[in-house]
C-alpha positions as MATLAB code, in Angstrom:
seq = 'MAATIRDVAQASGVHVSTVSRTFSAPHLVNAETRTRVLAVAEDLGYRPNRAARALTTGRTHNLGLIVADISNPFFPPLIKAAQAHARTRDYHVFVADTDEDPLVEEELIQTLTKQVDGVLLCSPRLSNRAIERLHADVPFVVVNRRVKGMPTVLMDVRYGARLAIDHLTGLGHRRIALLSGPSGSWTSKEMYETAAAAGGVDLVIIGPNAPTEEGGLAVAAEVIASGATGVLAYNDLVAIGLIEGLYERGVQVPADISVVGVDDIVAGRLNRPKLTTVAMPTAAAGRMAVDLLLQSVDDGGAATLATLATSLVVRESTGQARA';
ca = [
      84.002 -173.237    3.893;
      81.156 -170.761    3.394;
      78.361 -171.925    1.115;
      78.309 -170.401   -2.376;
      75.496 -169.510   -4.713;
      76.310 -172.646   -6.738;
      75.866 -174.806   -3.618;
      72.403 -173.309   -3.059;
      71.463 -173.793   -6.735;
      72.559 -177.433   -6.740;
      70.774 -178.253   -3.470;
      67.612 -176.466   -4.625;
      67.571 -178.041   -8.067;
      67.507 -174.685   -9.857;
      69.858 -172.611  -11.999;
      72.297 -170.168  -10.397;
      70.436 -167.276  -12.014;
      67.243 -168.326  -10.185;
      69.051 -168.159   -6.852;
      70.384 -164.742   -7.809;
      66.894 -163.487   -8.696;
      65.486 -164.905   -5.453;
      67.664 -162.458   -3.548;
      67.837 -159.534   -5.974;
      64.284 -159.533   -7.397;
      62.162 -161.985   -5.358;
      58.926 -160.724   -6.927;
      60.098 -162.233  -10.242;
      60.463 -165.757   -8.832;
      57.653 -168.299   -8.446;
      56.517 -168.320   -4.795;
      57.110 -172.073   -4.344;
      60.594 -171.876   -5.889;
      61.453 -168.806   -3.863;
      60.446 -170.496   -0.610;
      62.518 -173.591   -1.449;
      65.614 -171.574   -2.381;
      65.408 -169.428    0.753;
      64.999 -172.515    2.950;
      68.054 -174.186    1.380;
      70.069 -170.972    1.710;
      69.150 -170.799    5.386;
      70.123 -174.441    5.975;
      73.478 -173.943    4.246;
      74.135 -170.611    5.950;
      74.408 -168.822    2.612;
      74.411 -165.017    2.615;
      74.601 -163.086   -0.679;
      77.561 -160.752   -1.044;
      75.883 -157.384   -1.591;
      79.070 -155.661   -2.743;
      79.779 -158.334   -5.354;
      76.168 -158.267   -6.491;
      76.334 -154.489   -6.896;
      79.334 -154.870   -9.205;
      77.554 -157.353  -11.463;
      74.046 -155.823  -11.440;
      74.896 -152.141  -11.070;
      72.461 -152.022   -8.144;
      73.376 -151.194   -4.554;
      70.009 -152.366   -3.188;
      70.061 -149.277   -1.005;
      67.556 -146.417   -0.996;
      67.919 -142.955    0.498;
      65.095 -141.398    2.507;
      65.485 -137.694    3.288;
      63.137 -135.950    5.733;
      62.824 -132.317    6.759;
      63.051 -132.955   10.513;
      63.382 -136.428   12.006;
      62.348 -135.121   15.446;
      58.903 -134.235   14.054;
      56.520 -137.079   15.042;
      54.967 -136.912   11.561;
      57.972 -138.675   10.008;
      58.782 -141.799   12.120;
      55.673 -143.802   11.032;
      56.504 -143.021    7.397;
      60.169 -143.987    7.881;
      59.315 -147.208    9.713;
      56.776 -148.275    7.071;
      59.159 -147.460    4.203;
      62.007 -149.435    5.784;
      59.841 -152.470    6.503;
      58.361 -152.452    3.002;
      61.785 -152.027    1.370;
      63.106 -155.060    3.282;
      60.451 -157.247    1.630;
      62.084 -156.285   -1.681;
      65.618 -156.908   -0.353;
      66.445 -153.217   -0.083;
      67.930 -151.245    2.791;
      67.048 -147.631    3.573;
      69.480 -144.891    4.610;
      67.672 -142.120    6.515;
      68.935 -138.524    6.563;
      67.594 -135.345    8.200;
      67.897 -131.867    6.617;
      66.854 -129.884    9.708;
      64.514 -127.874    7.438;
      67.539 -126.508    5.538;
      67.406 -126.664    1.702;
      71.188 -126.315    1.419;
      71.700 -129.344    3.657;
      69.060 -131.172    1.636;
      70.963 -130.598   -1.615;
      74.249 -131.716   -0.035;
      72.654 -134.919    1.254;
      71.175 -135.755   -2.148;
      74.543 -135.255   -3.826;
      76.253 -137.409   -1.177;
      73.727 -140.244   -1.430;
      73.559 -140.298   -5.237;
      76.506 -142.709   -5.673;
      75.480 -144.911   -2.737;
      71.825 -145.636   -3.487;
      69.593 -146.706   -6.363;
      67.006 -144.002   -5.660;
      65.935 -141.335   -3.180;
      62.658 -140.658   -1.362;
      62.271 -136.921   -0.713;
      59.770 -136.337    2.107;
      58.391 -132.791    2.457;
      61.420 -131.297    0.672;
      62.356 -127.647    1.200;
      64.283 -127.301   -2.072;
      62.699 -125.448   -4.977;
      61.063 -127.503   -7.727;
      63.781 -126.327  -10.123;
      66.536 -127.644   -7.846;
      64.738 -130.979   -7.413;
      64.368 -131.353  -11.181;
      68.087 -130.619  -11.658;
      69.209 -133.157   -9.041;
      66.802 -135.760  -10.405;
      69.010 -136.074  -13.491;
      71.548 -138.009  -11.384;
      69.294 -140.427   -9.477;
      65.630 -141.550   -9.498;
      63.386 -139.633   -7.074;
      59.971 -140.078   -5.560;
      58.625 -136.973   -3.841;
      56.297 -137.291   -0.838;
      54.001 -134.458    0.223;
      55.010 -132.132   -2.585;
      53.946 -131.900   -6.225;
      56.826 -131.694   -8.709;
      55.802 -131.856  -12.357;
      57.056 -134.878  -14.273;
      58.189 -136.776  -11.185;
      56.657 -139.779   -9.342;
      54.784 -138.313   -6.392;
      52.883 -139.479   -3.316;
      50.495 -136.874   -1.943;
      48.374 -136.914    1.171;
      45.235 -134.997    0.243;
      45.920 -131.814    2.199;
      43.274 -129.809    0.346;
      40.518 -132.244    1.230;
      41.654 -132.419    4.850;
      41.827 -128.634    5.155;
      38.356 -128.353    3.667;
      37.033 -130.827    6.234;
      38.648 -128.799    9.026;
      37.261 -125.460    7.788;
      33.786 -126.985    7.300;
      33.960 -128.395   10.827;
      34.835 -124.993   12.311;
      32.188 -123.093   10.328;
      29.643 -125.751   11.264;
      30.354 -124.874   14.898;
      29.626 -121.212   14.172;
      33.198 -119.945   13.713;
      33.471 -117.226   11.085;
      36.793 -115.548   11.886;
      39.393 -118.292   11.475;
      43.173 -118.026   11.816;
      45.387 -120.153    9.580;
      48.799 -120.781   11.150;
      51.091 -121.480    8.203;
      54.294 -123.517    8.278;
      57.825 -122.803    7.036;
      58.351 -120.416    4.154;
      57.989 -122.251    0.831;
      56.048 -125.171    2.331;
      53.853 -126.933   -0.231;
      51.449 -128.015    2.526;
      51.022 -124.418    3.687;
      50.189 -123.347    0.141;
      47.572 -126.091   -0.212;
      46.000 -125.183    3.136;
      45.927 -121.473    2.325;
      44.317 -121.912   -1.097;
      41.656 -124.193    0.380;
      40.865 -121.885    3.300;
      40.850 -118.777    1.092;
      38.288 -120.404   -1.218;
      35.901 -121.226    1.641;
      32.745 -119.137    1.646;
      31.603 -117.173    4.678;
      35.039 -117.179    6.344;
      36.951 -114.132    7.556;
      40.424 -115.604    7.186;
      43.474 -114.387    9.121;
      46.904 -115.618    7.990;
      49.571 -115.866   10.677;
      53.038 -116.979    9.597;
      55.324 -118.319    8.330;
      55.967 -120.292   11.504;
      58.402 -122.950   12.659;
      56.632 -126.364   12.413;
      57.205 -127.020   16.123;
      55.531 -126.551   19.511;
      57.692 -123.461   19.973;
      56.290 -122.108   16.708;
      52.739 -122.403   18.039;
      53.636 -121.028   21.470;
      55.254 -117.978   19.877;
      52.087 -116.842   18.070;
      49.562 -117.334   20.891;
      49.354 -113.602   21.642;
      48.925 -112.813   17.937;
      46.097 -115.329   17.642;
      44.297 -113.745   20.606;
      44.805 -110.240   19.192;
      43.418 -111.352   15.796;
      39.977 -111.944   17.262;
      39.768 -115.394   15.661;
      37.553 -117.920   17.448;
      38.783 -120.876   15.372;
      42.301 -121.906   14.333;
      43.643 -124.341   11.748;
      47.312 -125.005   12.539;
      49.988 -126.166   10.098;
      50.475 -129.368   12.092;
      49.719 -130.947   15.456;
      52.948 -129.690   17.043;
      52.052 -126.091   16.232;
      48.509 -126.684   17.520;
      49.764 -128.178   20.805;
      52.174 -125.273   21.319;
      49.401 -122.785   20.574;
      47.066 -124.377   23.133;
      49.802 -124.146   25.752;
      50.353 -120.478   24.916;
      46.628 -119.734   25.078;
      46.292 -121.356   28.500;
      49.240 -119.329   29.778;
      47.257 -116.210   28.836;
      44.011 -117.366   30.441;
      42.317 -118.365   27.170;
      40.443 -121.670   27.287;
      40.277 -124.262   24.506;
      37.657 -124.848   23.167;
      35.477 -122.536   25.289;
      37.168 -119.378   23.932;
      39.084 -120.595   20.865;
      38.770 -123.865   18.944;
      41.967 -125.420   17.532;
      42.440 -127.990   14.756;
      45.803 -129.590   13.970;
      47.086 -131.666   11.067;
      48.829 -135.090   11.145;
      47.162 -137.049   14.015;
      50.372 -137.703   15.943;
      50.272 -139.659   19.218;
      50.945 -136.529   21.292;
      47.683 -135.010   20.029;
      45.712 -137.900   21.503;
      47.486 -137.505   24.857;
      47.156 -133.720   24.981;
      44.505 -132.074   27.152;
      42.186 -131.235   25.577;
      42.612 -134.082   23.099;
      43.347 -132.548   19.721;
      40.900 -132.419   16.834;
      43.048 -133.044   13.769;
      43.308 -133.974   10.108;
      44.717 -137.522   10.025;
      47.455 -138.068    7.448;
      48.131 -141.613    6.104;
      51.884 -141.444    6.703;
      52.581 -145.189    6.904;
      50.659 -145.863    3.685;
      52.581 -143.013    2.032;
      55.894 -144.612    3.043;
      54.947 -147.958    1.495;
      53.555 -146.389   -1.677;
      56.676 -144.248   -2.111;
      58.921 -147.328   -1.959;
      56.789 -149.099   -4.585;
      56.947 -146.120   -6.954;
      60.679 -145.685   -6.439;
      61.493 -149.335   -7.142;
      59.272 -149.201  -10.210;
      61.272 -146.189  -11.367;
      64.567 -147.970  -10.620;
      63.459 -151.087  -12.540;
      62.025 -149.548  -15.691;
      62.351 -145.784  -15.537;
      58.783 -145.532  -14.247;
      56.167 -143.051  -15.406;
      55.528 -139.835  -13.492;
      52.852 -141.546  -11.409;
      50.804 -139.441   -9.022;
      49.337 -141.300   -6.038;
      46.952 -139.332   -3.815;
      46.025 -140.826   -0.441;
      42.868 -139.877    1.427;
      42.899 -137.797    4.598;
      40.191 -137.642    7.259;
      39.051 -135.433   10.128;
      39.265 -136.816   13.659;
      37.051 -134.786   16.004;
      38.131 -134.752   19.648;
      37.994 -132.178   22.436;
      39.813 -129.071   21.152;
      36.888 -127.770   19.062;
      33.480 -126.564   20.183;
      30.722 -124.078   19.490;
      31.857 -120.519   18.799;
      31.274 -118.171   21.720;
      28.539 -115.609   21.310;
];
């Protein structure tokens, strides 16, 4: 017969409730006791019944994680880190992709609400008003978007954009093109406000654009026509697509135009020229978001705002402005 929770409690010399907490809230159990209970459970082949536990605790021990586009290399490190961190707290993560569509995003939230204890919204495309309305049904943590009164994890886009603009102006670039992202993007807004506030810059706004290589490729001719010698792209994919489009038109990077991306994805390091970029702490954001969400699930949680530092990684796609 399969081992029961009472068998594990008796063999461990603890109360049944301690065994239950070891699996449902391990952070509340003394480390030595937790190790002993887990070892006994392993020896006896005991596995907690998650469905039964959900009925008694009201917890599914599942979290939802919704991203704008799972094919974007920005998201996998965040997803992987969030899943691994959630497992240490005995939670599983369901991942869903909205394909940059706010209507799909709302449908997914409504579908997941009854199946999870909370939802991580990563770079959401819904309006703040819609997010606030849906939050009434399930705890949220928002990543890469500021929503008033809601636990939030931000990567410091403003600081990163300022580093990028300062880098370009330091190389003598005065006419700089900002390639924005999708319409309504919080990141685009942060980048624009930072670039617009920079002194001594003749700023050209090009967009909105799809946050993909195709989005960058599509605006290459417009960038050339703008007369900009420096470009700050919405993300690395847009930057890589732009560089490809510039080369197709005989424009060299960085000899003719310098390009800076955002995210520091692997493809940017493999690109030729290697991409100068603003590095975003995506894995750290995934772990922090899980912590804030579980805090909210446990005790309602305050509207904590966690801001993670960004940094500029200078590689080969930027150089001195041409005379």
